[in-house]
Amino acid sequence: MTARQPQPQPQPHQQPHQQLQPHPHLSPPSAEVSPVSTAPHPGSGTPSDAYAGAVDHYTSPSRRDWVKREWEEPELVRVLDVAVRASASARVSAPAATLDVLDVGCGAGVALELLRATPSLRSPDAPSVRYLGIDLDPELLGVAAQRFGDAKTRFLQADITDGIPDAPHDLYLSTGVPYSHLTHDELREVVTDVLRAARRHPRPTVLVIDVLGRYSIEWTLRWGQTRWDYRMSFFETDQEHSSTPMSTYGGAELDALLRQAAEVAGCELDRIELVDRSLVVGRHTATGEYTPGLRNYRQLLNDLADPDTLVEVADLRLGDVELPDAPAAVTRFFAGFVARWDARIEDAQAEARGRDDREVAAALQPALAEDLQALELAAQPGLGVGHSLTATVVTTPGG
C-alpha cells in the first residue's frame, strides 16, 4: 500500500497511438470519412492548433481513469438516455423504426459509443440508429471511422456554422462542449437553424446542447467573463497546443438563448432540462491553470477509489476553495453543496480514527468515493456550476 504524496503539476507526456477497442455492443469498423470543409472553429485557429495531441489523448489508455469510467461516463449515458426516451415517448402513437442522429463535434466518436450503451437503445424493441457525426478535425474523424461503422454510420468533416444538413434528424447530439467554440450569437444562430429544421420534421426533435459551465471551480479567475482563451492542457500528449477562445454559460443565460432561438425559428418547445456535470472532478482540477491553489480533486478521487492507496482525506475538503462573487442562486448552491461535501469528509475522518491504514484504504475510502459521487450526482441544479452544462431541448411534433 502506498501513501499518496503531494503531487506536482502534471507534465504532458507522450502516449503511444493505440486503436481504441470497440464497445462490445458496437458494430465492426467500416465507416468512411467524407471531407466537406476544412474551415476552423470560429475565432479558434485551425483545429490542429487548439487540438494538437487530441489523437494521443483520445487513444490513451490513461484517459479513462476511474473518474471517467465510473463517474462521468455513467452520468453522460444517463443524460443521453433521457434524450432518447424523450424522443421515443413523444412519438408513442407513431414509433419510428429508425432514430436519426446528428452528432455535432463528434471527435473520435466517444458519444456514439455511449449512445449505443443507453438502456433505451439496448432494449429488444429499440429503434436502429442512423448516425452522422461531423467534426473539423480530420485526424479525430479518422479515429472514429476506424473504431465504428456500419451501413447506417457516417462521419463528415464539416463546420456546423456553415449550416446543418438538409435532412431533419430526431436527435441533434453534442458532448465534449463543442458549442463552446462558438460565440453566444453564433450558438443562437446554429440553434435557430436546427429548430427551423425541426419545424419541418413530422416527429418531435431533441437537442442535446453541451457547453462549458461559467461557474466551475476549475476557473474561478474567469467567472466574470463569458468568453476567454482556454487550453486543452490536460491532454495526454507531449505536443504543443495553443489556447482557443471558448464561451461559458450560466444556466439562465443558456435557457434564455435557447428560448430566443425558438422564438426566431417559430418553433414551439415542449421543455428544456438543464444539468451540470463534473462539479468537482473536471479535467482542469488536475492542472490548476485557472484557479490558483486548486487541489487536484480528480486525482484525489481516483486515489480514493484505489484500495491500495492511502489518501489524506482532509485534502478533499472544498471549504478552502475561494469563490468569487456570483449570482445569488450560484452562491446559495455552493454554500449548501460545500457544507454537505465537507460534512461527509468529516464523517469519514471520524470513521477512520483508530482503524488500521489498510482497512481504511481497502474499505472506508472506496465507500467514501462512492458517497461523494452520489452527492455530486444529486446536486445538478443546471446553473452552470460544473465543467459542463448540458441542455436537453424537446420540441413539439412538427415544431
XYZ file of C-alpha atoms in Angstrom:
399
model
C 0.000 0.000 0.000
C 1.348 3.421 -0.902
C 0.607 6.670 0.847
C -0.314 9.419 -1.549
C 2.247 12.209 -1.627
C 1.547 15.804 -2.660
C 1.746 15.787 -6.430
C 3.473 18.334 -8.675
C 1.596 19.877 -11.557
C 1.239 17.116 -14.152
C 3.522 17.337 -17.171
C 2.205 16.256 -20.548
C 3.678 13.044 -21.818
C 3.593 11.017 -24.982
C 1.227 8.106 -25.136
C 1.585 5.602 -27.964
C -1.159 5.705 -30.563
C -3.407 2.778 -29.824
C -6.563 1.872 -31.648
C -9.439 2.021 -29.207
C -11.323 -1.199 -28.775
C -14.987 -1.028 -29.803
C -17.637 -1.383 -27.143
C -18.933 -4.992 -27.170
C -22.312 -3.742 -28.423
C -20.851 -1.827 -31.369
C -20.556 -2.951 -34.973
C -17.142 -3.617 -36.560
C -15.448 -0.625 -38.233
C -16.391 0.172 -41.817
C -17.393 3.838 -41.907
C -15.973 6.341 -44.347
C -14.801 9.882 -43.676
C -16.023 12.320 -46.317
C -14.158 15.671 -46.433
C -16.612 18.569 -46.693
C -14.983 21.610 -45.116
C -11.680 22.470 -43.511
C -12.877 25.750 -42.029
C -11.643 26.418 -38.477
C -13.839 26.855 -35.456
C -14.931 30.493 -35.464
C -12.178 32.521 -33.819
C -10.259 29.474 -32.658
C -7.482 29.000 -35.188
C -7.129 25.742 -37.034
C -8.180 22.574 -35.227
C -4.569 21.363 -35.297
C -3.541 24.351 -33.139
C -6.006 24.016 -30.276
C -6.411 20.256 -30.574
C -2.782 19.264 -31.113
C -2.335 15.938 -29.386
C -6.057 15.157 -29.414
C -5.472 11.792 -31.076
C -2.831 10.979 -28.452
C -5.309 11.906 -25.735
C -8.334 10.047 -27.071
C -6.331 6.902 -27.797
C -4.501 6.957 -24.460
C -5.490 4.188 -22.019
C -4.934 6.566 -19.101
C -7.684 8.931 -20.342
C -10.296 6.564 -18.957
C -9.344 6.815 -15.298
C -11.700 5.712 -12.513
C -13.466 9.071 -12.536
C -14.066 8.822 -16.287
C -15.238 5.177 -16.215
C -17.304 5.134 -13.045
C -18.375 8.749 -12.589
C -18.511 10.776 -15.799
C -19.410 8.158 -18.404
C -22.377 6.683 -16.483
C -23.753 10.188 -15.951
C -23.397 11.016 -19.641
C -25.112 7.740 -20.559
C -27.972 8.808 -18.270
C -28.218 12.213 -19.995
C -28.226 10.566 -23.420
C -30.814 8.028 -22.308
C -33.080 10.870 -21.181
C -32.769 12.347 -24.678
C -33.514 9.036 -26.403
C -36.514 8.395 -24.142
C -37.781 11.936 -24.745
C -37.702 11.291 -28.466
C -39.422 7.925 -28.129
C -42.086 8.952 -25.604
C -43.124 11.951 -27.672
C -43.991 9.736 -30.650
C -45.617 6.742 -28.978
C -48.569 6.904 -31.369
C -46.254 6.556 -34.376
C -42.990 4.947 -33.253
C -40.214 5.063 -35.826
C -38.024 2.100 -36.707
C -35.010 4.390 -37.038
C -33.601 7.117 -34.796
C -31.784 9.683 -36.956
C -28.879 11.229 -35.032
C -26.593 14.140 -35.920
C -23.583 14.345 -33.581
C -22.049 17.837 -33.680
C -18.347 17.900 -32.820
C -18.231 14.101 -32.735
C -14.434 13.923 -32.451
C -13.270 10.339 -32.026
C -16.832 9.050 -31.673
C -16.978 8.925 -27.881
C -20.644 9.953 -27.781
C -21.640 7.278 -30.290
C -20.228 4.579 -28.050
C -22.097 5.920 -25.031
C -25.287 6.462 -27.031
C -25.282 2.818 -28.094
C -24.815 1.839 -24.442
C -28.005 3.597 -23.269
C -30.689 1.272 -21.874
C -33.238 2.692 -24.312
C -31.178 1.619 -27.328
C -30.246 -1.786 -25.918
C -33.819 -2.921 -25.330
C -35.306 -5.527 -27.723
C -37.784 -3.046 -29.229
C -35.282 -0.193 -29.625
C -35.115 1.630 -32.955
C -31.998 1.254 -35.051
C -29.703 4.282 -35.144
C -28.825 6.115 -38.344
C -25.862 8.256 -37.300
C -23.981 11.156 -38.872
C -21.009 12.567 -36.957
C -19.453 15.868 -38.011
C -16.248 17.500 -36.814
C -13.495 19.801 -38.070
C -10.553 17.607 -37.082
C -9.706 15.057 -39.809
C -7.416 13.047 -37.526
C -10.106 12.548 -34.896
C -12.587 11.650 -37.623
C -10.113 9.062 -38.841
C -10.001 7.510 -35.375
C -13.809 7.469 -35.256
C -14.068 5.833 -38.678
C -11.614 3.114 -37.650
C -13.482 2.417 -34.439
C -17.075 2.389 -35.580
C -19.206 1.930 -38.562
C -21.920 0.064 -40.364
C -24.231 0.899 -43.214
C -26.017 3.473 -41.039
C -22.931 5.253 -39.656
C -21.106 8.105 -41.403
C -18.556 10.758 -40.461
C -18.071 14.088 -42.246
C -15.541 16.888 -41.893
C -17.772 19.939 -41.637
C -18.377 23.206 -39.793
C -21.795 23.485 -38.134
C -21.754 27.264 -38.653
C -21.858 26.662 -42.421
C -25.344 25.220 -41.971
C -26.871 21.949 -40.861
C -27.522 19.004 -43.192
C -30.809 19.409 -45.052
C -32.392 16.173 -43.854
C -34.018 16.674 -40.426
C -32.883 14.460 -37.557
C -34.647 13.137 -34.478
C -31.687 13.838 -32.173
C -29.107 16.610 -32.523
C -26.379 15.496 -30.161
C -23.309 17.182 -28.702
C -20.881 16.141 -25.973
C -17.429 17.406 -25.063
C -18.591 21.057 -25.160
C -18.169 21.662 -28.939
C -20.688 24.505 -28.891
C -18.439 26.483 -26.552
C -16.180 27.135 -29.540
C -18.918 29.430 -30.842
C -19.743 32.881 -29.568
C -23.122 33.251 -27.880
C -24.528 34.854 -31.025
C -23.172 32.050 -33.220
C -24.700 29.417 -30.967
C -28.053 31.210 -31.104
C -27.883 31.190 -34.918
C -26.990 27.489 -35.071
C -29.797 26.526 -32.687
C -32.214 28.673 -34.686
C -31.185 26.758 -37.825
C -31.745 23.429 -36.084
C -35.142 24.491 -34.773
C -36.203 25.657 -38.226
C -35.379 22.151 -39.446
C -37.359 20.759 -36.503
C -40.454 22.576 -37.729
C -40.267 20.553 -40.957
C -39.907 17.278 -39.076
C -43.115 15.273 -38.575
C -41.752 13.894 -35.305
C -40.516 15.674 -32.162
C -36.902 16.789 -32.270
C -34.499 16.545 -29.327
C -31.356 18.664 -28.976
C -28.535 17.972 -26.518
C -26.516 21.194 -26.198
C -23.262 20.753 -24.260
C -21.223 23.821 -23.219
C -18.724 24.849 -20.568
C -20.276 25.947 -17.286
C -19.492 29.532 -16.349
C -19.199 28.975 -12.590
C -16.951 25.915 -12.340
C -14.418 25.734 -9.505
C -11.883 24.929 -12.251
C -11.780 28.542 -13.470
C -12.773 30.910 -10.690
C -10.493 33.577 -12.215
C -12.803 33.652 -15.251
C -16.246 33.804 -13.610
C -16.590 37.439 -14.645
C -16.125 36.591 -18.335
C -18.275 34.667 -20.794
C -15.587 34.055 -23.432
C -11.885 33.591 -22.787
C -8.772 31.781 -24.025
C -8.912 28.121 -22.997
C -6.195 25.470 -23.310
C -6.605 21.699 -23.505
C -3.614 21.435 -21.173
C -4.998 18.224 -19.666
C -4.459 16.292 -22.923
C -2.360 13.151 -22.546
C 0.293 14.244 -25.054
C 3.674 15.936 -25.371
C 2.575 18.011 -28.359
C 2.310 21.776 -28.024
C -1.206 23.147 -28.246
C -2.394 26.741 -28.280
C -5.255 28.354 -26.444
C -8.566 28.901 -28.203
C -11.478 31.230 -27.380
C -14.263 29.344 -25.611
C -17.637 30.533 -24.348
C -19.087 29.679 -20.949
C -22.696 29.795 -19.785
C -24.747 30.122 -16.668
C -27.995 28.190 -16.655
C -30.192 31.267 -17.016
C -28.071 32.528 -19.927
C -28.292 29.258 -21.830
C -32.014 28.874 -21.171
C -32.685 32.409 -22.439
C -30.569 31.831 -25.556
C -32.446 28.639 -26.419
C -35.839 30.290 -25.974
C -34.773 33.249 -28.105
C -33.680 30.855 -30.860
C -37.024 29.039 -30.671
C -38.924 32.313 -30.961
C -36.937 33.394 -34.027
C -37.373 29.955 -35.611
C -41.092 29.920 -34.847
C -40.631 26.568 -33.138
C -42.678 25.502 -30.126
C -40.692 23.882 -27.320
C -42.111 21.175 -25.110
C -39.430 21.576 -22.455
C -35.801 22.431 -21.617
C -33.894 20.449 -18.981
C -30.534 21.705 -17.690
C -27.987 19.641 -15.760
C -24.473 20.340 -14.509
C -21.803 17.682 -14.948
C -18.401 17.189 -13.272
C -18.763 19.724 -10.486
C -15.650 18.616 -8.586
C -13.852 16.216 -10.927
C -13.390 18.251 -14.129
C -10.112 17.860 -16.007
C -8.777 21.282 -15.053
C -8.767 20.402 -11.361
C -5.676 18.417 -12.396
C -3.968 21.433 -13.984
C -4.935 24.262 -11.637
C -4.465 26.549 -14.619
C -7.428 28.835 -13.974
C -7.875 28.569 -10.188
C -4.648 29.214 -8.235
C -4.001 26.706 -5.479
C -6.814 24.386 -6.525
C -6.256 20.851 -5.299
C -6.167 18.015 -7.795
C -9.587 16.701 -6.800
C -9.811 14.386 -9.787
C -6.616 12.544 -8.831
C -7.574 12.542 -5.155
C -10.850 10.795 -6.022
C -9.081 8.349 -8.334
C -6.760 7.502 -5.443
C -9.659 7.322 -3.003
C -11.251 4.577 -5.100
C -7.995 2.600 -5.225
C -7.921 0.113 -2.311
C -4.106 0.067 -2.380
C -3.622 3.814 -1.928
C -3.990 5.725 1.323
C -5.272 9.283 0.859
C -5.143 12.259 3.199
C -8.919 12.637 3.253
C -8.774 16.207 4.581
C -7.327 17.252 1.198
C -10.757 16.599 -0.313
C -12.378 19.454 1.571
C -13.986 22.111 -0.621
C -14.378 24.785 2.027
C -10.875 26.095 1.349
C -11.671 26.961 -2.285
C -12.122 30.723 -2.552
C -15.152 31.534 -4.690
C -15.699 34.971 -6.271
C -18.933 36.918 -6.420
C -21.664 35.237 -8.442
C -25.443 35.392 -8.921
C -27.336 34.689 -5.707
C -28.554 31.273 -6.873
C -24.974 30.163 -7.589
C -23.724 31.438 -4.232
C -26.558 29.657 -2.392
C -25.889 26.439 -4.274
C -22.194 26.357 -3.422
C -22.863 27.200 0.235
C -25.123 24.168 0.589
C -23.099 21.824 -1.601
C -19.765 22.601 0.066
C -21.334 22.154 3.513
C -22.698 18.708 2.585
C -19.460 17.630 0.910
C -17.226 18.725 3.784
C -19.572 17.193 6.363
C -19.154 13.826 4.635
C -15.372 14.318 4.716
C -15.507 14.998 8.453
C -17.636 11.893 8.997
C -15.075 9.827 7.088
C -12.251 11.196 9.196
C -14.137 10.224 12.349
C -14.811 6.724 10.975
C -11.106 6.256 10.216
C -9.835 7.115 13.692
C -8.252 4.110 15.337
C -8.561 1.979 12.193
C -5.663 0.230 10.517
C -4.410 2.060 7.410
C -5.012 -0.999 5.256
C -8.621 -1.220 6.389
C -9.119 2.484 5.740
C -7.702 2.250 2.213
C -9.404 -1.016 1.297
C -12.885 -0.365 2.685
C -13.592 3.100 4.057
C -12.043 5.143 1.263
C -13.760 3.396 -1.696
C -17.066 3.759 0.155
C -16.351 7.461 0.631
C -15.586 7.818 -3.096
C -18.985 6.341 -3.928
C -20.729 8.603 -1.402
C -19.081 11.715 -2.827
C -20.027 10.636 -6.320
C -23.650 10.196 -5.250
C -23.578 13.582 -3.542
C -22.374 15.304 -6.716
C -24.828 13.481 -8.961
C -27.690 14.501 -6.671
C -26.629 18.157 -6.910
C -27.076 19.190 -10.527
C -29.129 22.381 -10.500
C -28.369 23.399 -14.091
C -26.817 26.703 -13.010
C -23.537 26.337 -14.900
C -21.618 25.252 -11.783
C -19.858 22.249 -13.330
C -17.264 21.674 -16.015
C -20.143 21.058 -18.420
C -23.644 22.476 -18.610
C -25.945 20.297 -20.702
C -29.352 21.296 -22.024
C -31.824 18.731 -23.336
C -34.353 20.532 -25.525
C -37.536 18.811 -26.731
C -39.734 20.336 -29.431
C -43.383 19.613 -30.042
C -44.152 17.424 -33.089
C -43.624 19.452 -36.218
C -42.268 22.331 -34.137
